[in-house]
Coordinates of C-alpha atoms in Angstrom, one line a residue:
Chain A
M1 CA -68.0 -72.8 6.4
P2 CA -66.1 -70.9 3.0
T3 CA -68.9 -69.8 0.8
D4 CA -70.0 -71.4 -2.6
S5 CA -69.7 -68.8 -5.2
R6 CA -71.5 -70.5 -7.8
R7 CA -74.6 -71.8 -5.8
L8 CA -77.2 -69.6 -3.8
P9 CA -76.8 -67.9 -0.9
A10 CA -77.8 -70.2 2.3
P11 CA -76.8 -69.5 5.8
D12 CA -74.4 -70.3 7.5
I13 CA -75.7 -72.5 10.1
S14 CA -79.0 -74.2 10.4
Y15 CA -80.4 -77.3 12.7
D16 CA -81.8 -79.8 12.0
A17 CA -85.5 -79.3 13.7
K18 CA -85.5 -82.9 14.9
L19 CA -82.8 -82.2 17.9
F20 CA -84.9 -79.8 19.8
T21 CA -86.9 -82.3 20.7
E22 CA -86.6 -85.0 23.8
I23 CA -84.3 -88.2 22.5
E24 CA -85.9 -91.0 22.9
K25 CA -83.0 -93.9 24.1
L26 CA -82.9 -96.4 21.9
N27 CA -82.1 -100.2 22.6
L28 CA -80.6 -102.0 20.1
L29 CA -82.0 -105.2 20.8
D30 CA -84.9 -105.3 22.8
D31 CA -85.9 -108.8 25.4
E32 CA -86.5 -111.7 22.6
E33 CA -82.7 -110.7 20.5
K34 CA -85.6 -108.6 17.8
R35 CA -84.3 -105.0 16.7
A36 CA -86.3 -101.8 16.5
D37 CA -87.4 -103.2 12.5
G38 CA -88.2 -106.4 13.2
R39 CA -84.9 -108.4 12.2
Y40 CA -82.5 -110.5 14.3
V41 CA -78.9 -110.2 14.9
T42 CA -78.0 -112.3 11.7
Q43 CA -80.4 -111.3 9.6
P44 CA -79.3 -109.0 6.6
R45 CA -82.1 -106.8 4.6
D46 CA -84.1 -106.8 2.2
V47 CA -82.4 -105.6 -1.5
F48 CA -83.2 -104.5 -4.8
L49 CA -81.0 -104.3 -7.2
Q50 CA -81.2 -102.7 -10.9
C51 CA -79.0 -102.4 -13.3
G52 CA -79.4 -100.2 -16.2
V53 CA -81.8 -97.3 -14.8
I54 CA -79.7 -94.3 -16.4
T55 CA -79.7 -94.7 -20.2
Q56 CA -77.0 -92.1 -20.8
A57 CA -74.5 -93.9 -18.9
K58 CA -72.3 -96.4 -20.2
G59 CA -73.2 -98.7 -17.4
S60 CA -75.5 -98.0 -14.2
A61 CA -77.4 -99.9 -11.6
Y62 CA -79.4 -98.9 -8.6
F63 CA -79.6 -100.6 -5.6
E64 CA -81.5 -100.6 -2.3
M65 CA -81.6 -102.0 1.2
N66 CA -84.8 -100.9 2.8
K67 CA -84.3 -97.1 3.5
T68 CA -80.6 -96.9 1.7
K69 CA -80.6 -96.3 -1.4
V70 CA -77.3 -95.6 -3.6
I71 CA -77.5 -95.2 -7.4
C72 CA -74.2 -95.3 -9.7
S73 CA -72.7 -95.3 -12.6
V74 CA -70.0 -96.2 -15.5
Y75 CA -68.8 -93.9 -17.9
G76 CA -65.9 -95.3 -19.9
P77 CA -63.6 -96.5 -21.3
K78 CA -62.7 -92.9 -22.7
D79 CA -59.2 -91.7 -22.8
I80 CA -57.7 -89.9 -20.1
E81 CA -58.1 -86.8 -18.7
M82 CA -55.0 -85.4 -16.7
R83 CA -52.0 -85.7 -19.0
D84 CA -49.5 -86.7 -15.9
E85 CA -51.7 -90.6 -14.8
F86 CA -51.4 -91.7 -19.1
Q87 CA -49.6 -95.5 -17.6
I88 CA -49.2 -97.6 -21.0
N89 CA -49.6 -100.9 -19.6
K90 CA -52.9 -100.5 -17.5
G91 CA -56.2 -98.1 -17.6
K92 CA -56.9 -96.0 -14.6
L93 CA -60.3 -96.6 -12.4
K94 CA -62.0 -93.5 -10.6
C95 CA -64.7 -93.0 -8.1
E96 CA -66.2 -90.3 -6.5
L97 CA -68.7 -91.1 -4.0
K98 CA -71.2 -87.8 -2.6
Y99 CA -73.9 -87.9 -0.3
A100 CA -77.2 -86.0 -1.7
P101 CA -77.2 -83.2 1.2
Y102 CA -81.3 -85.1 1.8
S103 CA -79.6 -88.5 2.7
S104 CA -79.2 -87.2 6.1
P105 CA -81.3 -86.3 8.5
K106 CA -78.8 -83.1 8.3
H107 CA -78.9 -81.3 5.7
G108 CA -75.3 -82.2 4.0
D109 CA -72.8 -79.8 2.6
H110 CA -72.1 -79.5 -1.1
I111 CA -68.2 -79.6 -0.7
P112 CA -67.6 -83.1 0.0
G113 CA -65.7 -83.2 3.0
A114 CA -62.7 -85.7 4.5
S115 CA -65.2 -88.1 5.1
D116 CA -67.0 -88.2 1.5
V117 CA -63.2 -88.7 -0.5
E118 CA -63.0 -90.9 2.3
K119 CA -65.3 -93.4 2.0
S120 CA -64.6 -92.8 -2.4
D121 CA -60.6 -93.8 -1.6
I122 CA -62.4 -97.1 0.6
L123 CA -64.7 -97.3 -2.2
L124 CA -62.2 -97.3 -5.4
E125 CA -59.7 -100.3 -3.2
A126 CA -62.6 -102.3 -2.8
I127 CA -63.1 -101.9 -6.6
S128 CA -59.7 -102.2 -8.2
S129 CA -58.9 -105.2 -7.4
G130 CA -62.2 -106.2 -9.6
V131 CA -61.4 -105.2 -12.2
C132 CA -59.1 -106.8 -15.5
L133 CA -57.5 -103.3 -15.8
Q134 CA -54.7 -104.4 -18.2
R135 CA -57.8 -104.6 -20.8
Y136 CA -57.6 -100.9 -20.9
P137 CA -54.4 -99.0 -21.2
K138 CA -53.9 -95.6 -21.5
S139 CA -57.9 -95.6 -20.2
Q140 CA -59.8 -94.3 -18.0
I141 CA -62.8 -95.6 -16.2
D142 CA -64.7 -93.4 -14.0
V143 CA -67.4 -94.5 -11.3
F144 CA -69.9 -92.1 -9.7
V145 CA -72.0 -93.0 -6.7
I146 CA -74.4 -90.7 -5.2
V147 CA -76.8 -91.5 -1.5
L148 CA -79.8 -90.7 -1.7
E149 CA -80.6 -91.7 1.3
D150 CA -78.5 -92.6 4.3
D151 CA -79.9 -95.5 7.0
G152 CA -76.5 -97.3 7.5
S153 CA -74.6 -100.0 5.4
V154 CA -73.5 -97.2 2.6
L155 CA -69.7 -98.5 1.9
P156 CA -71.0 -102.3 1.9
A157 CA -74.5 -100.7 -1.0
A158 CA -71.6 -98.3 -2.8
I159 CA -69.5 -101.7 -3.3
T160 CA -72.2 -104.0 -4.4
A161 CA -73.4 -101.6 -7.4
A162 CA -70.5 -99.7 -8.7
S163 CA -69.0 -103.8 -9.3
V164 CA -72.6 -104.7 -9.9
A165 CA -72.8 -100.8 -12.7
L166 CA -69.1 -102.0 -14.2
V167 CA -70.9 -105.4 -16.2
D168 CA -73.2 -103.5 -17.4
A169 CA -71.0 -101.2 -19.1
G170 CA -69.4 -104.6 -20.4
I171 CA -66.0 -103.8 -18.7
E172 CA -63.8 -106.7 -17.9
M173 CA -63.5 -108.1 -14.6
Y174 CA -62.3 -110.9 -12.3
D175 CA -65.3 -111.5 -10.1
V176 CA -68.1 -108.9 -9.0
I177 CA -67.4 -107.8 -6.0
T178 CA -70.1 -107.7 -2.8
A179 CA -69.9 -106.2 0.6
S180 CA -71.3 -106.6 4.4
S181 CA -70.8 -104.4 7.4
I182 CA -71.0 -105.3 10.6
R183 CA -71.3 -103.4 14.3
I184 CA -69.9 -105.2 17.8
A185 CA -71.4 -104.2 20.4
G186 CA -69.6 -107.1 22.9
Q187 CA -67.2 -109.4 23.0
D188 CA -71.3 -112.1 21.8
T189 CA -72.9 -109.5 20.0
F190 CA -72.2 -108.7 16.1
I191 CA -74.8 -106.8 14.7
I192 CA -75.3 -107.6 10.7
D193 CA -76.3 -104.7 8.5
P194 CA -77.0 -102.0 10.6
T195 CA -79.1 -99.1 10.2
S196 CA -77.8 -95.5 10.8
S197 CA -79.2 -95.8 14.3
E198 CA -77.6 -99.6 15.0
E199 CA -74.1 -98.1 13.6
F200 CA -73.9 -95.4 16.6
S201 CA -75.8 -96.5 19.4
P202 CA -74.6 -97.9 22.3
L203 CA -75.3 -101.1 23.8
N204 CA -76.0 -101.0 27.7
L205 CA -73.3 -103.4 28.9
E206 CA -73.6 -105.4 31.8
K207 CA -69.8 -106.5 32.4
S208 CA -68.6 -103.2 32.2
N209 CA -65.3 -104.7 31.1
D210 CA -66.4 -105.8 27.4
L211 CA -64.9 -102.7 25.4
N212 CA -65.9 -104.3 22.2
Q213 CA -67.7 -101.5 20.4
G214 CA -67.0 -100.8 16.1
M215 CA -67.9 -101.5 13.1
V216 CA -66.3 -103.9 10.2
M217 CA -66.7 -103.4 6.9
V218 CA -65.2 -106.2 4.2
A219 CA -65.6 -106.8 0.0
L220 CA -65.3 -109.4 -0.9
L221 CA -64.7 -111.2 -4.7
P222 CA -67.3 -114.2 -4.2
S223 CA -66.9 -116.3 -7.0
I224 CA -62.6 -116.7 -5.4
N225 CA -63.9 -116.1 -2.5
Q226 CA -60.9 -113.2 -1.7
V227 CA -61.3 -110.6 0.3
S228 CA -60.2 -106.7 -1.6
S229 CA -61.2 -105.0 1.4
I230 CA -61.4 -104.7 5.2
V231 CA -62.2 -101.6 7.1
S232 CA -62.6 -101.7 10.7
S233 CA -63.3 -98.9 13.6
G234 CA -63.5 -98.6 17.2
H235 CA -62.1 -100.6 19.8
L236 CA -62.2 -104.5 19.1
E237 CA -60.0 -107.4 20.2
C238 CA -58.1 -109.7 17.7
N239 CA -60.0 -112.0 18.4
V240 CA -63.1 -110.7 17.5
L241 CA -62.6 -108.8 14.7
Q242 CA -61.6 -112.2 13.8
E243 CA -64.4 -113.1 14.6
A244 CA -66.2 -110.1 12.9
I245 CA -64.4 -110.3 9.7
R246 CA -65.8 -114.6 9.3
S247 CA -69.3 -113.2 9.5
C248 CA -68.9 -110.1 7.3
R249 CA -67.6 -112.5 4.0
Y250 CA -70.6 -115.0 4.9
S251 CA -72.7 -111.9 4.7
A252 CA -71.0 -110.8 1.9
Q253 CA -71.1 -114.0 0.2
N254 CA -74.7 -114.3 0.5
L255 CA -75.4 -111.0 -1.9
H256 CA -74.0 -112.8 -4.4
S257 CA -77.4 -115.4 -5.5
I258 CA -78.7 -111.9 -5.8
V259 CA -76.0 -109.8 -8.1
R260 CA -75.7 -112.8 -10.3
K261 CA -79.9 -113.0 -10.7
C262 CA -79.9 -109.1 -11.5
L263 CA -77.2 -109.4 -14.5
V264 CA -78.9 -112.7 -15.9
N265 CA -82.3 -110.6 -16.0
S266 CA -80.9 -107.4 -17.1
L267 CA -79.3 -109.2 -19.7
K268 CA -82.1 -111.5 -21.0
K269 CA -83.7 -108.8 -21.4
S270 CA -81.7 -106.7 -23.5
N271 CA -81.6 -109.7 -25.7
Q272 CA -85.3 -109.8 -25.7
N273 CA -85.4 -106.1 -26.2
N274 CA -82.8 -106.1 -29.7
S275 CA -84.5 -109.3 -30.5
H276 CA -87.8 -106.8 -31.0
Chain B
M1 CA -76.0 -98.7 -40.7
E2 CA -78.2 -96.8 -39.0
D3 CA -76.2 -95.7 -36.5
I4 CA -73.9 -94.9 -38.3
F5 CA -75.6 -92.1 -40.4
K6 CA -76.8 -90.8 -37.0
H7 CA -73.8 -90.9 -36.4
I8 CA -72.1 -89.1 -38.8
Q9 CA -74.9 -86.4 -40.3
P10 CA -77.4 -86.1 -36.9
V11 CA -79.2 -83.3 -38.7
E12 CA -79.9 -85.6 -42.0
Y13 CA -81.0 -88.1 -40.1
Y14 CA -83.5 -86.2 -37.9
K15 CA -84.7 -84.5 -41.7
S16 CA -85.0 -87.8 -42.8
F17 CA -88.0 -87.9 -39.9
L18 CA -89.2 -85.2 -39.9
K19 CA -90.4 -85.1 -43.5
E20 CA -93.1 -88.0 -42.3
N21 CA -93.7 -85.7 -39.7
I22 CA -92.4 -88.1 -36.7
R23 CA -89.5 -87.9 -34.8
P24 CA -87.0 -90.8 -34.3
D25 CA -88.5 -92.6 -30.9
T26 CA -91.7 -92.8 -32.8
R27 CA -93.1 -89.7 -31.0
T28 CA -94.7 -86.9 -32.6
L29 CA -93.8 -83.4 -33.0
Q30 CA -96.3 -82.4 -30.3
Q31 CA -96.0 -86.0 -28.2
I32 CA -94.8 -85.2 -24.7
R33 CA -92.9 -88.4 -23.3
K34 CA -94.8 -89.7 -20.3
T35 CA -94.2 -88.8 -17.0
T36 CA -93.6 -89.6 -13.9
L37 CA -94.5 -88.7 -10.7
N38 CA -93.2 -90.7 -7.2
V39 CA -93.9 -88.4 -3.9
G40 CA -92.4 -89.6 -1.1
P41 CA -89.3 -92.0 -1.5
I42 CA -86.5 -90.4 0.6
T43 CA -87.7 -91.0 4.4
T44 CA -84.6 -88.4 5.5
A45 CA -86.1 -85.8 3.6
D46 CA -88.8 -83.6 4.9
G47 CA -90.6 -83.3 1.6
S48 CA -89.0 -85.5 -1.8
A49 CA -90.4 -86.3 -5.3
L50 CA -89.1 -88.3 -8.6
V51 CA -89.6 -87.7 -11.8
K52 CA -89.1 -89.5 -14.6
I53 CA -90.0 -87.3 -18.5
G54 CA -89.4 -90.2 -20.5
D55 CA -85.8 -91.8 -19.5
T56 CA -85.1 -87.8 -17.9
M57 CA -84.9 -88.4 -13.6
V58 CA -84.9 -86.2 -11.0
M59 CA -85.1 -86.2 -7.4
C60 CA -86.3 -83.1 -5.5
G61 CA -85.4 -83.6 -1.3
V62 CA -86.0 -80.6 0.9
K63 CA -85.4 -80.5 4.1
A64 CA -86.5 -77.5 6.4
E65 CA -83.4 -76.5 9.5
L66 CA -83.9 -73.3 11.6
T67 CA -82.0 -70.8 11.7
Q68 CA -81.6 -66.8 12.2
P69 CA -83.2 -64.5 10.1
T70 CA -80.9 -62.5 7.8
A71 CA -80.9 -58.8 9.0
E72 CA -82.7 -56.9 6.0
E73 CA -85.4 -59.4 5.8
P74 CA -85.9 -60.4 9.8
K75 CA -90.1 -61.5 9.1
K76 CA -89.0 -63.8 6.4
G77 CA -88.1 -67.5 6.8
I78 CA -85.7 -68.3 3.8
I79 CA -86.0 -70.9 0.7
V80 CA -82.4 -72.2 -1.1
P81 CA -83.0 -74.2 -4.2
N82 CA -80.4 -75.7 -5.7
L83 CA -80.4 -78.1 -9.5
D84 CA -77.5 -80.2 -9.1
L85 CA -76.5 -81.6 -12.6
P86 CA -73.7 -84.5 -11.1
A87 CA -70.6 -86.0 -13.4
L88 CA -73.7 -89.4 -12.9
C89 CA -76.0 -88.3 -15.3
S90 CA -74.7 -87.0 -17.6
S91 CA -70.7 -88.4 -20.0
K92 CA -71.5 -84.2 -20.1
F93 CA -70.7 -82.9 -17.1
K94 CA -67.6 -83.5 -15.2
P95 CA -67.2 -83.7 -11.6
G96 CA -66.5 -81.3 -9.5
P97 CA -67.9 -77.8 -8.9
P98 CA -71.0 -76.8 -9.8
N99 CA -71.0 -75.8 -14.6
T100 CA -72.8 -73.3 -16.7
Q101 CA -75.7 -75.5 -16.6
A102 CA -76.5 -76.1 -13.3
Q103 CA -75.8 -72.5 -12.7
V104 CA -79.0 -70.9 -14.4
G105 CA -80.5 -73.9 -13.7
T106 CA -80.9 -73.1 -9.8
K107 CA -81.2 -69.0 -10.5
F108 CA -83.9 -71.2 -13.1
L109 CA -85.7 -72.0 -10.0
D110 CA -84.9 -69.1 -7.8
N111 CA -86.9 -66.8 -10.3
L112 CA -89.4 -69.1 -10.6
M113 CA -90.6 -70.2 -6.8
K114 CA -89.7 -66.1 -6.4
I115 CA -92.5 -65.1 -9.5
A116 CA -94.2 -67.1 -8.3
N117 CA -94.2 -67.4 -4.4
L118 CA -94.7 -70.7 -3.9
V119 CA -94.5 -70.8 -0.6
N120 CA -94.5 -67.2 1.2
P121 CA -91.5 -67.1 3.2
E122 CA -93.5 -64.4 5.6
D123 CA -95.5 -68.2 6.1
L124 CA -91.6 -69.7 7.9
C125 CA -91.2 -67.0 10.2
I126 CA -91.6 -68.7 13.8
V127 CA -90.5 -65.5 15.9
P128 CA -89.2 -62.4 13.7
D129 CA -85.6 -61.8 14.2
K130 CA -85.0 -64.5 16.2
L131 CA -86.3 -67.9 14.6
V132 CA -86.6 -69.4 11.1
W133 CA -87.1 -72.2 8.9
V134 CA -84.6 -72.4 6.1
L135 CA -86.2 -74.9 3.0
Y136 CA -83.5 -76.5 1.2
C137 CA -84.9 -77.3 -2.1
D138 CA -82.0 -79.6 -3.3
V139 CA -82.7 -80.6 -7.2
T140 CA -80.1 -83.9 -8.4
C141 CA -80.5 -84.8 -12.0
L142 CA -80.0 -88.9 -12.3
N143 CA -80.1 -89.4 -16.3
Y144 CA -79.6 -86.4 -18.5
D145 CA -82.4 -86.8 -21.6
G146 CA -83.7 -83.3 -21.6
C147 CA -86.7 -81.3 -20.9
V148 CA -83.5 -81.4 -17.3
I149 CA -86.1 -78.1 -15.6
D150 CA -89.2 -79.4 -16.5
A151 CA -89.0 -82.4 -14.7
A152 CA -86.5 -80.3 -12.0
V153 CA -90.3 -77.8 -11.7
I154 CA -92.5 -81.1 -11.6
A155 CA -90.3 -83.0 -8.5
L156 CA -89.6 -79.2 -6.5
V157 CA -93.3 -78.0 -6.6
A158 CA -94.6 -81.6 -6.0
A159 CA -91.4 -82.1 -3.1
L160 CA -93.0 -78.8 -0.9
R161 CA -96.6 -79.8 -1.8
S162 CA -95.5 -83.3 0.3
V163 CA -93.5 -81.1 3.1
S164 CA -95.7 -80.8 6.9
L165 CA -93.3 -78.8 9.5
P166 CA -93.4 -79.6 12.7
S167 CA -94.6 -76.7 15.3
V168 CA -91.7 -75.3 17.0
T169 CA -91.7 -72.6 20.2
L170 CA -89.2 -70.6 21.2
N171 CA -88.3 -71.4 24.9
E172 CA -87.8 -67.8 26.3
E173 CA -85.4 -68.4 29.3
T174 CA -83.3 -70.3 27.3
D175 CA -83.7 -68.9 24.3
T176 CA -83.4 -72.5 22.5
P177 CA -85.8 -74.0 20.3
V178 CA -88.8 -76.8 21.0
T179 CA -89.7 -79.1 17.6
N180 CA -93.0 -80.5 19.1
V181 CA -92.7 -83.3 15.7
N182 CA -96.4 -84.9 16.8
E183 CA -98.1 -81.5 15.9
K184 CA -97.5 -81.1 11.9
T185 CA -98.5 -78.7 9.0
P186 CA -98.4 -79.1 5.8
L187 CA -96.5 -75.8 4.4
T188 CA -98.9 -73.4 2.1
I189 CA -97.7 -74.0 -1.4
N190 CA -99.1 -70.5 -3.1
C191 CA -99.3 -71.8 -7.2
L192 CA -98.4 -75.1 -8.7
P193 CA -96.1 -73.5 -11.9
V194 CA -95.2 -76.2 -15.3
A195 CA -93.0 -75.7 -16.9
Y196 CA -92.6 -77.2 -20.3
S197 CA -89.6 -76.6 -23.3
F198 CA -89.8 -76.5 -26.6
S199 CA -87.1 -76.4 -29.4
F200 CA -87.5 -75.2 -32.7
F201 CA -85.6 -77.1 -36.0
E202 CA -84.8 -74.8 -38.7
S203 CA -87.2 -72.0 -37.7
D204 CA -89.7 -74.4 -39.4
H205 CA -90.6 -77.1 -37.1
I206 CA -91.2 -77.1 -33.2
I207 CA -90.3 -80.0 -31.1
T208 CA -92.3 -80.6 -28.1
D209 CA -90.4 -82.2 -24.7
P210 CA -87.1 -82.7 -27.0
T211 CA -84.7 -85.1 -25.9
L212 CA -80.9 -84.5 -25.2
S213 CA -80.1 -86.0 -29.2
E214 CA -82.1 -83.5 -30.2
E215 CA -81.6 -80.4 -27.9
D216 CA -78.2 -80.6 -29.1
I217 CA -79.2 -80.8 -33.3
T218 CA -82.0 -77.9 -32.6
S219 CA -81.2 -74.7 -31.9
G220 CA -82.4 -73.4 -28.9
C221 CA -84.8 -73.9 -26.0
L222 CA -88.1 -72.0 -25.1
T223 CA -89.4 -72.9 -21.1
I224 CA -92.8 -71.3 -20.8
V225 CA -94.1 -71.6 -16.8
S226 CA -97.9 -71.4 -16.3
D227 CA -100.3 -72.8 -13.2
E228 CA -103.3 -73.6 -13.8
H229 CA -105.2 -70.3 -14.1
E230 CA -103.4 -70.2 -17.6
N231 CA -101.1 -67.2 -16.6
L232 CA -98.0 -67.0 -17.6
L233 CA -95.6 -66.6 -14.8
L234 CA -92.7 -67.2 -17.1
V235 CA -90.8 -67.5 -20.3
D236 CA -87.7 -68.0 -21.0
R237 CA -85.8 -67.7 -24.2
P238 CA -81.9 -67.5 -23.8
G239 CA -81.4 -66.7 -27.6
G240 CA -81.5 -69.9 -30.8
V241 CA -82.6 -69.2 -34.3
S242 CA -85.7 -66.0 -34.2
I243 CA -89.5 -67.3 -34.2
T244 CA -92.5 -65.4 -34.8
E245 CA -95.1 -64.3 -33.2
A246 CA -97.4 -67.2 -34.1
Q247 CA -95.3 -70.0 -33.2
L248 CA -95.2 -68.0 -29.5
E249 CA -98.5 -68.9 -29.6
I250 CA -99.3 -71.7 -30.0
C251 CA -95.8 -72.9 -27.6
I252 CA -98.2 -70.7 -24.8
Q253 CA -101.0 -72.8 -25.6
R254 CA -99.9 -76.3 -25.3
S255 CA -98.3 -75.3 -21.7
F256 CA -101.4 -74.4 -21.1
K257 CA -102.7 -77.8 -22.3
R258 CA -100.1 -79.5 -20.5
T259 CA -100.6 -77.6 -17.4
K260 CA -103.6 -78.9 -16.4
E261 CA -102.7 -82.8 -17.5
V262 CA -99.8 -82.3 -15.0
H263 CA -102.7 -80.6 -13.2
K264 CA -104.3 -84.2 -12.8
L265 CA -100.8 -85.7 -11.7
Y266 CA -100.6 -83.0 -8.5
K267 CA -104.3 -83.9 -7.5
A268 CA -104.0 -87.4 -7.7
V269 CA -100.7 -87.8 -5.8
H270 CA -102.0 -85.6 -3.3
K271 CA -105.0 -87.7 -2.8
Q272 CA -102.9 -91.0 -1.6
S273 CA -100.1 -89.2 -0.6
G274 CA -96.8 -90.9 -0.8
S275 CA -97.6 -93.1 -3.9
N276 CA -97.1 -93.7 -7.8
D277 CA -99.2 -92.3 -10.2
Q278 CA -98.5 -91.0 -14.1
T279 CA -99.4 -89.6 -17.4

């Protein structure tokens, strides 16, 4: 691990104490087809969404799905910082997704690794389709997301939070972007909105020739029903993938009403404050 | 009209309020913003706390992990504080490595923990020379509106107080640790420091708990850290306009008073651990 000269020296290697306990074998689904937190396979977690939480930022949003907590702030439009990225006809959108060091069971690195950069790129790709960048020529819009706690489905949370923050900032957009992810554990088992233990735990499959195991995430522009990003990982047969994408789209579509309600409430509140 | 005046002539704008002994956010010069403390919001962390002083919002997460001690101090655990001022919290900060202010803040927290002996490193030793705890105390600023250090200290202390370490023993034969998550002992905190920041407007006025816009137009911040027994732990005055001894004395007395109030917060939260409380 390269030493970070701008931070206090820390030990090179440290281990999470819980690694040295006896690990209980977790089953994805119990006998009643319920998951570890009592949800059904098609049931997403309850969502808490609020915008305007960071007063210093132009726009901000806080998104919570039970234990997964994500906060996002938007700055801009402002002058482009790097001269070589200057574009006359449209603006530039920059996204940064960071994990807080205490957000995962193992203490995270301060220096962003490859997976952090990859997630920032996916976030950028998912949001870009929704923002009217041609309205902001020669300008830059910054989107910063910090994951405060990671309990699975971080990317969908980050994408939804980022789009709400962009609207809160008054950036012109075609539509909000909602996202949802799904865990596939066998061709018949689609687990919507997996928690972190569900994202990686294997399901005991009775049929050994069913190799479908993976994750799919879909980001959607709900009002116009257009998909802006699909990320899939793992081994998935073609029809299983298509079915998973369909389920994800449906789940992301359902998030639209929550997002709309949150934005309308925040607008009502700011109107009330202005009239006082 | 008011916004234009504030933008073009911030100092004159502020003076017009000071003449009436009030500040733009309707506080008096001595009034502190509402302080809220919420312990335990992050379940992946061993201890966590969210503090809000007015709009300034700071989250602290403490993670305890196992490591080998350093060769110089084989019987002591390791404590690594870190203050993060990410680009998310203010337009002043750019993404990338920690800027000067964050580094200074981290060193401040490190000095404070050593001076106050907040957590005795020897308490973190499991087997000398082989296995110790390392406490990563990460403070992330989420909204930067002045007095981040004050909020960071409250968050750090509250988060550390909520940490319970599982009992760990070293298996002599395999030389690997064995953790028992069912047996947890809370961390011993030896001191409950509270930081209180002031800034000075043209050597005359002492501004308590400045917001970001006030920090920008006043010169220099004075931070006083004291504990509940009126012991002065740290006085930090990095440059700025010169102040008299009388002014310093006033600030010290105010900080003792503030410490007592924040202690009520600490106590209330400790009683009902994992809940909100505000003062």
